[in-house]
mmCIF file of C-alpha atoms in Angstrom:
data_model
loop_
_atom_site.group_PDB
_atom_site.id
_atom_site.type_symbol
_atom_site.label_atom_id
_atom_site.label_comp_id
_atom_site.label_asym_id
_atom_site.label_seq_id
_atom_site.Cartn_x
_atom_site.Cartn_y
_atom_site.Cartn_z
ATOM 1 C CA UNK A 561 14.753 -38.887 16.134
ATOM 2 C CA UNK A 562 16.163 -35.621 14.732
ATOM 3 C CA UNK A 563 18.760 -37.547 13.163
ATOM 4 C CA UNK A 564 17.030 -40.238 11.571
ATOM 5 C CA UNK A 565 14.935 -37.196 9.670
ATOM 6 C CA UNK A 566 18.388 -36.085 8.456
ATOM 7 C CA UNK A 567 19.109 -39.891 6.936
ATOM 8 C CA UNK A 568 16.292 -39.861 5.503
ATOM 9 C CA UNK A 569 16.983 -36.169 3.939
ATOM 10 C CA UNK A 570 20.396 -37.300 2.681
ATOM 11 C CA UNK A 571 18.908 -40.692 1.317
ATOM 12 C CA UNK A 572 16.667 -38.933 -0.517
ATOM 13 C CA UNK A 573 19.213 -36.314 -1.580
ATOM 14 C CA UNK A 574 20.951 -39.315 -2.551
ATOM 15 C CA UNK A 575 18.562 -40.731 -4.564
ATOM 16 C CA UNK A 576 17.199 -38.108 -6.626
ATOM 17 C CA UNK A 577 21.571 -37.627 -7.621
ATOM 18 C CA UNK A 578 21.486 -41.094 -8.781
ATOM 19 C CA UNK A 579 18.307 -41.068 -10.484
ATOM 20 C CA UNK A 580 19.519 -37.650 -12.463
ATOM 21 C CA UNK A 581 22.878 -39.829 -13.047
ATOM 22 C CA UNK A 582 21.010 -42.217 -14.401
ATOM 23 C CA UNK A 583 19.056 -40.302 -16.723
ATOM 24 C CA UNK A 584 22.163 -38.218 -18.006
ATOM 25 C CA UNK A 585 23.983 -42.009 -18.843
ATOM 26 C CA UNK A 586 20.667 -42.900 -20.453
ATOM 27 C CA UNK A 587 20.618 -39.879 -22.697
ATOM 28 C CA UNK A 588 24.020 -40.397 -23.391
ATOM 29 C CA UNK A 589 23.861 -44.092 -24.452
ATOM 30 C CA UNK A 590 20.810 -43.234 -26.838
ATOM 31 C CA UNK A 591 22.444 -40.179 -28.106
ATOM 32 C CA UNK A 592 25.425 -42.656 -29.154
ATOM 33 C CA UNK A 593 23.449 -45.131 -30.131
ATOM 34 C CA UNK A 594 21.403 -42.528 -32.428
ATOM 35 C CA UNK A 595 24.784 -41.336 -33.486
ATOM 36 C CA UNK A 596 26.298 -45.076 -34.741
ATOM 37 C CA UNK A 597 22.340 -45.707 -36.669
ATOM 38 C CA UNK A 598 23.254 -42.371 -38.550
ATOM 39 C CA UNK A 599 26.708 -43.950 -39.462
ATOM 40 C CA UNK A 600 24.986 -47.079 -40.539
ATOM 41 C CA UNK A 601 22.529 -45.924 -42.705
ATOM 42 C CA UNK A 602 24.700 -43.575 -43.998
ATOM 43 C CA UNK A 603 27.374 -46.029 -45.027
ATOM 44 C CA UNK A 604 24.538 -48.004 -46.602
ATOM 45 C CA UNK A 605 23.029 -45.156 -48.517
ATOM 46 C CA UNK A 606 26.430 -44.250 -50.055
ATOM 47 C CA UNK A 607 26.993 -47.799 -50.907
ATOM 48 C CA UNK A 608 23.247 -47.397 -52.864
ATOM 49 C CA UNK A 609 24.430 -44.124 -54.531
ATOM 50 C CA UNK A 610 27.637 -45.779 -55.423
ATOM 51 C CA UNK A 611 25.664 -48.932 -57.466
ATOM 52 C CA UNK A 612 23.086 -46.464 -58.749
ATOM 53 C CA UNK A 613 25.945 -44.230 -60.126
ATOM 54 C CA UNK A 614 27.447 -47.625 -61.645
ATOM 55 C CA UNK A 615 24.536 -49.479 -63.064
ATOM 56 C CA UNK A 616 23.560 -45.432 -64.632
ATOM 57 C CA UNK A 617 26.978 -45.404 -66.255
ATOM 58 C CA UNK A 618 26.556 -48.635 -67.338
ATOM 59 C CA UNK A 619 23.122 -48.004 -69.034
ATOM 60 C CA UNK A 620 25.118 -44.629 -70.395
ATOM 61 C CA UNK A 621 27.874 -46.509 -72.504
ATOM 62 C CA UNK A 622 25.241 -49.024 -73.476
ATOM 63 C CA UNK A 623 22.246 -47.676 -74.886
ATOM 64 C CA UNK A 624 20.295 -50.999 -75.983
ATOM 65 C CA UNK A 625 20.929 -52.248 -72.536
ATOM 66 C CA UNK A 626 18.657 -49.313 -71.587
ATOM 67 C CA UNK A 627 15.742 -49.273 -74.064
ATOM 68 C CA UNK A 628 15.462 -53.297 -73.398
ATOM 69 C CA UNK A 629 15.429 -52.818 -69.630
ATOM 70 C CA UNK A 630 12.683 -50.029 -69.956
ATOM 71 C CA UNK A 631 10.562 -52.242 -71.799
ATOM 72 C CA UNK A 632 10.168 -54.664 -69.107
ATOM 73 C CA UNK A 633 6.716 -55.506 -68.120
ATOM 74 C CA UNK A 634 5.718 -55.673 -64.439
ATOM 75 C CA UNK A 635 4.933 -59.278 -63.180
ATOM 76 C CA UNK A 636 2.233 -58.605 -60.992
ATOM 77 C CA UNK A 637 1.097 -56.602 -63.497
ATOM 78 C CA UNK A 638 0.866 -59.418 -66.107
ATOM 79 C CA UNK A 639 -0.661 -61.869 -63.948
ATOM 80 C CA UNK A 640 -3.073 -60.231 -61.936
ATOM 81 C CA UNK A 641 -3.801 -57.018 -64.572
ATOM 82 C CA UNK A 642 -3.755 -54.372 -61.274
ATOM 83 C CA UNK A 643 -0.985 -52.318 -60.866
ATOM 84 C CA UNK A 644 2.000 -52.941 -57.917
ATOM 85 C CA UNK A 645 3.215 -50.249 -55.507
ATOM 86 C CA UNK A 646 6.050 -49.705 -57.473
ATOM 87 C CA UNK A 647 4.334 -49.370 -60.738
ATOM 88 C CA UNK A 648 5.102 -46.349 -62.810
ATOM 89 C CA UNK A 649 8.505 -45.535 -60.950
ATOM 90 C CA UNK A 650 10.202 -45.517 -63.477
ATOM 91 C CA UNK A 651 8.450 -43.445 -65.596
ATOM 92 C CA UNK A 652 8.644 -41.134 -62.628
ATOM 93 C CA UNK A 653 12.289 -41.297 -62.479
ATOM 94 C CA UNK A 654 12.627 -40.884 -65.990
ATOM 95 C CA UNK A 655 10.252 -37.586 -65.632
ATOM 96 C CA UNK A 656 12.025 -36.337 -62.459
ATOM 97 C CA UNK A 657 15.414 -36.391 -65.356
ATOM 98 C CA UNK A 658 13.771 -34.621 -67.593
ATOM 99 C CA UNK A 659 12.675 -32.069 -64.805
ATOM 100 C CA UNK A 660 9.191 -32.700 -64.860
ATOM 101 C CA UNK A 661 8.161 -32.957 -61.301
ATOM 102 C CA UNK A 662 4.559 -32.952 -61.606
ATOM 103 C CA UNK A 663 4.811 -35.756 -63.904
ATOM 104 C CA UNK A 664 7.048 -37.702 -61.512
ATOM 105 C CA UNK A 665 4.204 -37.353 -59.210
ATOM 106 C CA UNK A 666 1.685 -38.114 -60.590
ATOM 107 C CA UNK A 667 3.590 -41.702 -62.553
ATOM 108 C CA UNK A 668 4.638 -42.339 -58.662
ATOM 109 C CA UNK A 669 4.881 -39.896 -55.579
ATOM 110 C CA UNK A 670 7.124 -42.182 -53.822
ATOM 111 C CA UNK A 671 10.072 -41.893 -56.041
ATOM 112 C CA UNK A 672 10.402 -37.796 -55.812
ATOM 113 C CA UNK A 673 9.927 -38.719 -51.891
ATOM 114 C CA UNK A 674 12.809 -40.855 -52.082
ATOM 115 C CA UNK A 675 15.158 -39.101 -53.937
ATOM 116 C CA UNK A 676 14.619 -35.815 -52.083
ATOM 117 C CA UNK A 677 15.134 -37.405 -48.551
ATOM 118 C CA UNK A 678 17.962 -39.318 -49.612
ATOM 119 C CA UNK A 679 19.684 -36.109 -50.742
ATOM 120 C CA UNK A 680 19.055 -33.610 -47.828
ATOM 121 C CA UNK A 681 19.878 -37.138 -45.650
ATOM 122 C CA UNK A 682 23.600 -37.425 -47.457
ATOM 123 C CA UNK A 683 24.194 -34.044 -47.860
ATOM 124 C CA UNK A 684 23.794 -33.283 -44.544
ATOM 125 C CA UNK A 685 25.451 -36.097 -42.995
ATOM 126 C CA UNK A 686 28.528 -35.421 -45.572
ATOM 127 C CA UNK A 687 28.619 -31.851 -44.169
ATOM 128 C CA UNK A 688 28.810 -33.263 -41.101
ATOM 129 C CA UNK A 689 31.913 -35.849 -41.560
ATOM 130 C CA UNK A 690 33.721 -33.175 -43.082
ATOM 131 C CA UNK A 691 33.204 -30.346 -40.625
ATOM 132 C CA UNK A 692 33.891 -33.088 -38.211
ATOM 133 C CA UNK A 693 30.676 -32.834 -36.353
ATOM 134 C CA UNK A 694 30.211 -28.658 -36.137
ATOM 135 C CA UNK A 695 27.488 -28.779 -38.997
ATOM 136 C CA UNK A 696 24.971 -31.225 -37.446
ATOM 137 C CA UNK A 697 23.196 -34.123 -40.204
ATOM 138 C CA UNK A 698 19.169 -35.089 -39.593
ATOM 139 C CA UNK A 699 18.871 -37.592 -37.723
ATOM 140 C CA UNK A 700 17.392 -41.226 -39.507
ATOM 141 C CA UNK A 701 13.898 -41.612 -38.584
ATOM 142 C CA UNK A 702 11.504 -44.489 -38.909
ATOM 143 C CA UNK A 703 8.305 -41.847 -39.669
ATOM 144 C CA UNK A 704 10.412 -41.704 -42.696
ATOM 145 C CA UNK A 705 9.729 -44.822 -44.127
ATOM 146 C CA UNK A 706 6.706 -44.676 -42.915
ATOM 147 C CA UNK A 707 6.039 -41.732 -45.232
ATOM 148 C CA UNK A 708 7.842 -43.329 -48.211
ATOM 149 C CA UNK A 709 5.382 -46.949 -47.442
ATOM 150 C CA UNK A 710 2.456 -44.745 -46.839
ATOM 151 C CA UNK A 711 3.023 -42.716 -50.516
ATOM 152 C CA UNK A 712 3.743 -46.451 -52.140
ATOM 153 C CA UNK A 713 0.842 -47.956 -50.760
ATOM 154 C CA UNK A 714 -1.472 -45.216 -51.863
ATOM 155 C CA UNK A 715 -0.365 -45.028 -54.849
ATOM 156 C CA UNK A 716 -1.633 -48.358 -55.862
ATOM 157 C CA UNK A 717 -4.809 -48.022 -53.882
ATOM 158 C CA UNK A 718 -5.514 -45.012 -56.096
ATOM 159 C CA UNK A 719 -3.846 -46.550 -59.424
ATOM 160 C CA UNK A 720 -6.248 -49.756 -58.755
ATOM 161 C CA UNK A 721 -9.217 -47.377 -57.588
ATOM 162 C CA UNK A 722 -8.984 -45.176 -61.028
ATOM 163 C CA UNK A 723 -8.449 -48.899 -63.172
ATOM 164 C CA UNK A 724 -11.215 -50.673 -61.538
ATOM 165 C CA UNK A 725 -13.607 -48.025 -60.906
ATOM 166 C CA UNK A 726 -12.648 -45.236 -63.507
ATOM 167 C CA UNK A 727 -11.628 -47.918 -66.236
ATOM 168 C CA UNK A 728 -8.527 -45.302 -66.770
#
């Protein structure tokens, strides 16, 4: 009898090992797994900067190509006469340039949002490839785009609220 209480001690000694095991290989596997969706997006957010760099160089050497494309109207807004999510981005981008932040704010939240995550996300993550992992980047999160789709969609709520109801 005595020894069957000492099986069972051992078995349950046993157990509570692997189930530790377990949870260490767990953590492990999602810390790697966190650690390859950094890469990704990072890769993917360079490759962004890289074409935004390009297509701003490109409106840079030619000017008209510039004024033409800022005179585009919005399609939603031409067919349905209420503003899109994105509407007034690029005023906002154009005021975040010339360093008017409230401006860019108030034209479209979202875009400040944007640009200010993206840069804390690459510089970080660029401090950490060449450190070679000592200075630690943040960590890609989906509450971020949450807050970047939460900022767009209220936007037009409150763009449509002050055209409809305001007549502004």
């Amino acid at each position: 009898m005595r020894q069957c209480g000492q099986c069972m001690m051992l078995l349950a000694w046993e157990c509570k090992k692997d189930m530790a095991l377990r949870k260490f290989q767990n953590r492990r596997r999602d810390s790697a797994q966190q650690n390859w969706d950094d890469e990704v997006v990072y890769r993917i957010m360079m490759a962004i900067a890289a074409a935004v760099l390009l297509t701003a160089a490109v409106f840079l050497l030619v000017p008209s190509l510039g004024e033409a494309f800022g005179r585009m109207p919005c399609a939603l807004r031409a067919m349905t006469g209420l503003y899109c999510p994105g509407c007034g981005g690029t005023r906002a981008l154009i005021a975040l340039m010339h360093g008017q932040l409230l401006k860019s704010l108030y034209c479209n939240a979202a875009v400040l949002y944007t640009i200010l995550f993206a840069a804390v996300y690459m510089i970080s993550h660029t401090l950490k490839h060449i450190t070679r992992g000592r200075v630690r980047g943040i960590h890609y999160r989906n509450r971020y785009c949450y807050v970047g789709l939460l900022l767009l969609v209220g936007n037009c709520i409150w763009k449509n609220y002050m055209l409809l109801a305001r007549h502004i």
